[in-house]
Coordinates of C-alpha atoms in Angstrom, one line a residue:
M1 CA 15.0 -12.2 -5.6
A2 CA 14.3 -11.8 -1.9
N3 CA 15.5 -14.5 0.5
P4 CA 12.8 -17.0 1.2
Q5 CA 10.7 -16.5 4.3
K6 CA 9.7 -19.5 6.4
T7 CA 6.3 -19.5 8.0
V8 CA 5.1 -22.2 10.4
F9 CA 1.5 -22.7 11.4
G10 CA -0.6 -25.8 12.2
S11 CA -3.7 -27.4 13.5
N12 CA -5.1 -30.3 15.4
F13 CA -7.4 -32.7 13.6
S14 CA -8.6 -36.2 14.4
S15 CA -6.2 -39.2 14.6
D16 CA -7.5 -40.4 11.2
Y17 CA -4.3 -39.7 9.3
K18 CA -6.0 -40.7 6.0
F19 CA -8.5 -37.9 6.6
I20 CA -5.6 -35.5 7.5
H21 CA -3.8 -36.5 4.2
H22 CA -6.9 -35.4 2.2
K23 CA -7.0 -32.1 4.0
I24 CA -3.3 -31.5 3.4
K25 CA -3.6 -32.4 -0.3
R26 CA -6.5 -29.9 -0.7
Y27 CA -4.7 -27.2 1.2
R28 CA -1.6 -27.7 -1.0
L29 CA -3.9 -27.1 -4.0
L30 CA -5.3 -23.9 -2.5
V31 CA -1.9 -22.3 -1.7
K32 CA -0.1 -23.8 -4.7
R33 CA 3.1 -24.0 -2.7
K34 CA 5.6 -26.6 -1.6
L35 CA 4.8 -27.7 2.0
T36 CA 6.7 -29.5 4.7
I37 CA 4.3 -31.3 7.0
I38 CA 5.6 -32.2 10.5
F39 CA 3.5 -34.6 12.6
N40 CA 3.7 -34.5 16.4
M41 CA 3.1 -37.2 18.9
D42 CA 0.0 -35.3 20.3
K43 CA -1.8 -35.9 16.9
S44 CA -1.3 -32.3 15.9
F45 CA 0.7 -31.3 12.8
K46 CA 2.1 -28.1 11.3
F47 CA 3.0 -26.8 7.9
E48 CA 6.3 -25.1 6.9
I49 CA 6.1 -22.9 3.8
E50 CA 9.1 -21.3 2.1
D51 CA 8.4 -18.5 -0.4
S52 CA 10.2 -15.5 -1.7
E53 CA 6.9 -13.5 -1.8
K54 CA 5.4 -11.4 1.0
Y55 CA 2.2 -12.5 2.6
I56 CA -0.1 -10.6 4.9
V57 CA -1.2 -13.0 7.6
S58 CA -4.4 -12.0 9.3
K59 CA -3.9 -10.6 12.8
I60 CA -6.9 -12.0 14.6
Y61 CA -8.6 -14.4 12.3
K62 CA -5.7 -16.8 11.7
A63 CA -7.7 -19.7 10.4
T64 CA -5.2 -22.3 11.8
K65 CA -8.0 -24.9 11.8
I66 CA -9.3 -24.8 8.2
P67 CA -13.1 -25.4 8.0
T68 CA -14.2 -28.4 6.0
Q69 CA -16.4 -26.2 3.7
I70 CA -13.4 -24.2 2.7
L71 CA -11.4 -27.3 1.7
Y72 CA -14.1 -29.3 0.0
H73 CA -17.1 -27.1 -0.7
K74 CA -19.4 -29.8 0.6
I75 CA -22.5 -27.6 1.0
F76 CA -23.9 -27.4 -2.5
I77 CA -25.8 -29.2 -5.2
E78 CA -27.6 -31.9 -3.2
N79 CA -30.6 -29.5 -2.7
A80 CA -30.6 -27.9 -6.1
N81 CA -33.7 -28.1 -8.2
N82 CA -33.4 -29.4 -11.8
N83 CA -35.8 -26.9 -13.3
S84 CA -37.2 -23.5 -12.7
A85 CA -40.9 -24.6 -12.6
G86 CA -41.6 -22.6 -9.4
Y87 CA -40.3 -19.2 -10.8
V88 CA -41.0 -16.9 -13.6
I89 CA -38.4 -14.5 -15.1
K90 CA -39.9 -11.1 -15.9
E91 CA -37.3 -8.6 -17.0
Q92 CA -33.5 -8.0 -17.0
C93 CA -32.4 -5.4 -14.4
G94 CA -28.6 -5.8 -14.3
K95 CA -25.6 -7.4 -15.8
G96 CA -22.1 -8.4 -14.6
G97 CA -19.0 -10.0 -16.2
A98 CA -20.3 -13.6 -15.9
S99 CA -23.9 -13.0 -14.8
V100 CA -27.2 -11.5 -15.7
V101 CA -29.7 -10.3 -13.1
Y102 CA -33.5 -10.5 -13.6
K103 CA -36.6 -9.5 -11.7
G104 CA -38.9 -12.4 -11.3
V105 CA -41.8 -13.8 -9.3
I106 CA -42.5 -16.9 -7.2
K107 CA -45.5 -18.6 -8.9
D108 CA -47.2 -19.8 -5.8
T109 CA -47.1 -16.5 -3.9
D110 CA -46.6 -13.9 -6.7
E111 CA -43.8 -12.5 -4.6
T112 CA -41.2 -10.4 -6.5
I113 CA -37.6 -11.8 -6.3
I114 CA -34.2 -11.3 -7.9
I115 CA -32.9 -14.1 -10.1
K116 CA -29.1 -14.1 -10.8
E117 CA -28.2 -16.2 -13.8
L118 CA -24.6 -17.5 -13.7
K119 CA -23.2 -18.3 -17.2
T120 CA -20.0 -20.1 -16.4
N121 CA -18.3 -23.5 -17.0
N122 CA -16.3 -23.0 -13.8
L123 CA -18.3 -25.1 -11.3
Y124 CA -15.8 -24.3 -8.5
K125 CA -16.8 -20.6 -8.7
V126 CA -20.5 -21.4 -8.5
K127 CA -20.0 -23.7 -5.5
R128 CA -17.9 -21.1 -3.8
E129 CA -20.5 -18.4 -4.2
V130 CA -23.3 -20.7 -3.0
N131 CA -21.2 -21.9 0.0
I132 CA -20.4 -18.3 1.0
L133 CA -24.1 -17.2 0.7
K134 CA -25.2 -20.2 2.8
L135 CA -22.6 -19.4 5.5
C136 CA -23.9 -15.8 5.5
K137 CA -27.4 -17.0 6.5
N138 CA -28.9 -14.8 9.3
I139 CA -26.0 -12.3 9.2
P140 CA -27.9 -8.9 9.5
N141 CA -27.5 -6.5 6.6
V142 CA -26.1 -9.2 4.3
I143 CA -28.2 -10.4 1.3
Q144 CA -29.9 -13.8 2.0
L145 CA -29.9 -16.7 -0.6
L146 CA -33.5 -17.9 -0.9
D147 CA -32.9 -20.8 -3.3
F148 CA -30.8 -21.9 -6.3
F149 CA -31.5 -24.2 -9.2
V150 CA -29.9 -25.6 -12.4
N151 CA -31.5 -25.4 -15.8
D152 CA -30.0 -25.9 -19.2
D153 CA -26.4 -25.8 -17.9
C154 CA -27.0 -22.5 -16.2
Y155 CA -27.1 -21.9 -12.5
Y156 CA -29.6 -19.5 -10.9
L157 CA -29.4 -17.9 -7.5
L158 CA -32.6 -16.4 -5.9
F159 CA -32.6 -13.4 -3.6
P160 CA -35.2 -11.1 -2.0
Y161 CA -36.2 -8.1 -4.0
Y162 CA -35.5 -4.7 -2.5
N163 CA -37.0 -1.6 -4.1
C164 CA -34.5 1.2 -3.3
N165 CA -32.8 4.2 -4.9
S166 CA -29.1 4.5 -5.8
S167 CA -27.0 4.0 -2.7
R168 CA -25.1 7.3 -3.3
T169 CA -28.3 9.3 -3.5
I170 CA -29.2 8.1 0.0
F171 CA -25.6 8.3 1.4
Y172 CA -25.2 12.0 0.6
N173 CA -28.3 12.9 2.5
F174 CA -27.3 11.1 5.7
T175 CA -27.0 13.2 8.8
Q176 CA -24.0 12.9 11.2
I177 CA -25.8 10.3 13.4
E178 CA -27.1 8.4 10.4
I179 CA -23.5 8.0 9.0
K180 CA -22.5 6.6 12.4
I181 CA -25.4 4.2 12.6
F182 CA -24.7 3.0 9.0
M183 CA -21.0 2.5 9.5
K184 CA -21.6 0.6 12.8
K185 CA -24.0 -1.8 11.3
F186 CA -21.8 -2.1 8.1
L187 CA -18.7 -3.0 10.2
E188 CA -20.7 -5.4 12.4
A189 CA -21.8 -7.3 9.2
L190 CA -18.2 -7.2 7.9
E191 CA -16.8 -8.5 11.2
K192 CA -19.2 -11.4 11.1
L193 CA -18.2 -12.2 7.5
H194 CA -14.5 -12.1 8.4
R195 CA -15.0 -14.4 11.5
K196 CA -16.6 -16.9 9.1
G197 CA -13.4 -16.8 7.0
I198 CA -15.0 -14.8 4.1
I199 CA -13.3 -11.9 2.2
H200 CA -15.9 -10.0 0.1
R201 CA -13.2 -8.5 -2.2
D202 CA -15.6 -6.0 -4.0
L203 CA -17.1 -3.7 -1.4
K204 CA -18.3 -0.4 -2.9
P205 CA -21.5 1.7 -2.9
G206 CA -22.8 -0.1 -6.0
N207 CA -22.7 -3.4 -4.0
I208 CA -24.8 -2.1 -1.2
L209 CA -28.7 -1.8 -1.4
V210 CA -29.7 1.0 0.8
K211 CA -33.2 2.2 2.0
S212 CA -31.9 3.9 5.1
C213 CA -29.0 4.1 7.5
S214 CA -30.2 0.9 9.3
D215 CA -32.0 -0.9 6.4
F216 CA -29.4 -2.0 3.9
Y217 CA -27.8 -5.1 2.4
I218 CA -24.3 -6.0 1.2
I219 CA -24.7 -7.9 -2.1
D220 CA -22.7 -9.6 -4.9
F221 CA -20.4 -12.3 -3.5
G222 CA -19.4 -13.4 -7.0
I223 CA -15.7 -12.9 -6.5
S224 CA -15.7 -13.3 -2.7
D225 CA -13.5 -16.1 -1.3
F226 CA -12.3 -17.8 1.8
Y227 CA -9.2 -16.6 3.5
V228 CA -6.5 -19.2 3.9
P229 CA -3.0 -18.1 5.1
H230 CA -0.4 -17.9 2.4
R231 CA -2.9 -18.5 -0.4
K232 CA -2.4 -16.5 -3.6
F233 CA -5.4 -14.5 -4.9
D234 CA -5.9 -12.8 -8.2
T235 CA -5.2 -9.1 -7.8
K236 CA -6.9 -8.2 -11.0
L237 CA -10.4 -8.9 -9.7
G238 CA -12.4 -6.2 -8.1
T239 CA -13.2 -2.5 -8.7
R240 CA -10.0 -0.5 -9.3
N241 CA -10.7 2.6 -7.3
F242 CA -11.8 0.5 -4.3
K243 CA -8.8 -1.8 -4.4
A244 CA -6.3 -1.8 -1.5
P245 CA -2.7 -0.7 -2.1
E246 CA -1.4 -4.3 -1.7
Q247 CA -3.7 -5.3 -4.6
L248 CA -2.5 -2.4 -6.7
I249 CA 1.1 -3.4 -6.3
N250 CA 0.2 -7.0 -7.0
I251 CA 0.7 -8.6 -3.6
K252 CA -1.3 -11.8 -4.1
G253 CA -1.1 -13.0 -0.5
F254 CA -3.5 -10.5 0.9
D255 CA -6.1 -11.0 3.8
Y256 CA -9.3 -9.4 5.2
G257 CA -7.5 -6.0 5.2
I258 CA -8.6 -5.3 1.6
D259 CA -12.2 -5.2 2.8
I260 CA -11.3 -2.7 5.5
W261 CA -9.6 -0.4 3.0
S262 CA -12.7 -0.5 0.7
S263 CA -14.9 0.2 3.7
G264 CA -12.7 3.1 4.7
L265 CA -13.2 4.6 1.2
I266 CA -16.9 4.1 1.5
F267 CA -16.9 5.8 4.9
A268 CA -14.8 8.7 3.5
E269 CA -17.1 9.1 0.5
I270 CA -20.2 9.3 2.6
Y271 CA -18.6 11.6 5.2
F272 CA -17.1 14.0 2.7
G273 CA -19.8 13.8 0.1
K274 CA -17.1 13.2 -2.5
Y275 CA -17.9 11.1 -5.6
P276 CA -15.9 9.3 -6.7
F277 CA -13.4 9.5 -3.9
W278 CA -10.7 8.5 -6.5
K279 CA -11.4 8.2 -10.2
P280 CA -11.1 4.6 -11.6
E281 CA -8.5 5.2 -14.3
E282 CA -5.2 3.3 -14.2
D283 CA -3.7 1.5 -11.2
I284 CA -0.7 3.9 -11.2
I285 CA -3.1 6.9 -10.9
I286 CA -4.9 5.3 -8.0
L287 CA -1.5 4.7 -6.4
E288 CA -0.6 8.4 -6.9
N289 CA -3.8 9.3 -5.1
I290 CA -2.9 7.1 -2.2
Y291 CA 0.6 8.6 -2.3
N292 CA -0.9 12.1 -1.9
L293 CA -3.1 10.9 0.9
V294 CA -0.4 9.1 3.1
G295 CA 2.6 11.1 2.1
T296 CA 6.1 10.3 0.8
D297 CA 7.6 8.7 4.0
K298 CA 4.7 6.2 4.5
F299 CA 4.4 5.3 0.8
T300 CA 8.2 4.7 0.4
E301 CA 8.3 2.6 3.6
F302 CA 5.4 0.5 2.2
I303 CA 7.0 -0.2 -1.2
N304 CA 10.3 -1.0 0.4
E305 CA 8.7 -3.4 2.8
Y306 CA 7.0 -5.3 0.1
K307 CA 9.8 -5.0 -2.5
T308 CA 7.5 -4.3 -5.4
G309 CA 10.1 -3.4 -7.9
G310 CA 7.6 -1.0 -9.6
V311 CA 8.5 2.4 -11.0
Y312 CA 6.6 5.3 -9.5
H313 CA 7.1 8.5 -11.3
F314 CA 5.3 10.6 -8.6
L315 CA 8.0 9.8 -6.0
K316 CA 10.1 12.7 -7.3
N317 CA 7.7 15.1 -5.8
S318 CA 7.9 14.9 -2.0
V319 CA 4.5 15.4 -0.2
E320 CA 3.3 15.5 3.4
P321 CA 0.3 13.4 4.6
A322 CA -2.9 15.0 3.5
N323 CA -5.1 16.8 6.0
L324 CA -8.4 15.0 5.8
E325 CA -10.3 18.2 6.5
S326 CA -9.3 19.3 3.0
Y327 CA -11.6 16.7 1.6
F328 CA -14.6 18.7 2.7
E329 CA -14.2 20.8 -0.4
R330 CA -17.0 18.9 -2.2
K331 CA -20.5 18.4 -0.9
A332 CA -20.4 17.7 2.8
S333 CA -23.2 19.6 4.6
D334 CA -22.5 22.4 7.0
S335 CA -23.9 20.4 10.0
I336 CA -21.2 17.8 9.3
R337 CA -18.5 20.2 8.3
N338 CA -18.8 22.3 11.5
N339 CA -19.0 19.5 14.0
T340 CA -15.4 19.7 15.0
E341 CA -15.3 17.1 17.8
E342 CA -17.1 14.4 15.8
N343 CA -14.9 15.1 12.8
K344 CA -11.7 14.5 14.8
K345 CA -13.0 11.0 15.8
A346 CA -14.2 10.3 12.3
F347 CA -10.9 11.4 10.7
D348 CA -9.0 9.2 13.1
L349 CA -11.1 6.1 12.2
I350 CA -10.9 6.8 8.5
G351 CA -7.1 7.2 8.8
K352 CA -6.8 3.8 10.6
M353 CA -9.0 2.1 7.9
L354 CA -6.9 3.8 5.1
E355 CA -3.6 2.7 6.7
I356 CA -1.4 1.9 3.7
D357 CA 0.4 -1.0 5.5
P358 CA -2.1 -3.9 5.7
R359 CA -0.3 -5.3 8.8
K360 CA -1.0 -2.1 10.7
R361 CA -4.5 -1.5 9.3
I362 CA -7.3 -1.7 11.8
T363 CA -9.6 -4.8 11.8
A364 CA -13.4 -4.6 11.8
H365 CA -13.4 -6.0 15.3
D366 CA -11.2 -3.1 16.6
A367 CA -12.9 -0.5 14.5
L368 CA -16.1 -1.2 16.3
K369 CA -14.4 -0.3 19.6
H370 CA -13.2 3.1 18.3
P371 CA -14.3 6.2 20.2
Y372 CA -16.2 7.3 17.1
F373 CA -18.9 4.8 18.1
A374 CA -18.8 5.5 21.8
N375 CA -22.1 7.5 21.8

């Protein structure tokens, strides 16, 4: 086992130590780790955590002051209706692991809406999704929660209805400038989510409703969660071929970087017209795809740094980092394929988003400053 690493971080709350005690107790439950709390004379305190596992601590969104809504999920049921009298469910239009999605109408206005039925006994997950959606209010290009209610032990979330085609059908017809507009707006929305402490955890084309490069919405926050330093997450959740390398090797202490990796794959898929970018088979096959992208040296450095202990059969074949231009072999239009100067900038940004080491991976904030978006 690796030697324990000690990490120190802290905050400055009120002088009400009883209140602080409750926050510490809740934080201990979140990270599920032994903590040493050191109080200072200036009414601040810090945690010391010892753990043999590796954690990726966010570079710019450090969350040293932990928001109340993350600790207690206070924003919730007080405004919930006890029945669905104002709404009518019309027809089923989708289904997830623990939810069913219906098309419905608001009785008073006859407006078409989407009704998401959550069938779960885990009230914490329901609270978390509602809290996250409430915190996303007024973020452009993020789906807005209209209402929620409880009926017969089921929870219902209501969203606007958007009549649009498959996202990939629209993505593959984007021009060069439309790709740039879409990615800029997408990263702006993601940067706002991350600044609110939210990791989406399941970004993929199927979770984006798209009408055009500027008219789209990020949806499905069912497995989204709040980032807290040194908290363990379940690496099994999410869509396999959009998972980041740290998830695939079972590093539970990940951060916002997993969303950047998924966004990089979305960017690459749109840019190269390549579907799917990697086939969702087994974790080891996705890791082999990543190995062929980043090359032997980077991949070996990555698994040594995080001490995974995994067996990777493909390491016996030494490979150089892939030339991104080779990914044009699929469907990319000639107008994109032949724009050499733009391609260089796009390749550079995609490469920074698909950096295998999460500590070196670009953030949404820095990606928006990249030369690709200069004009």
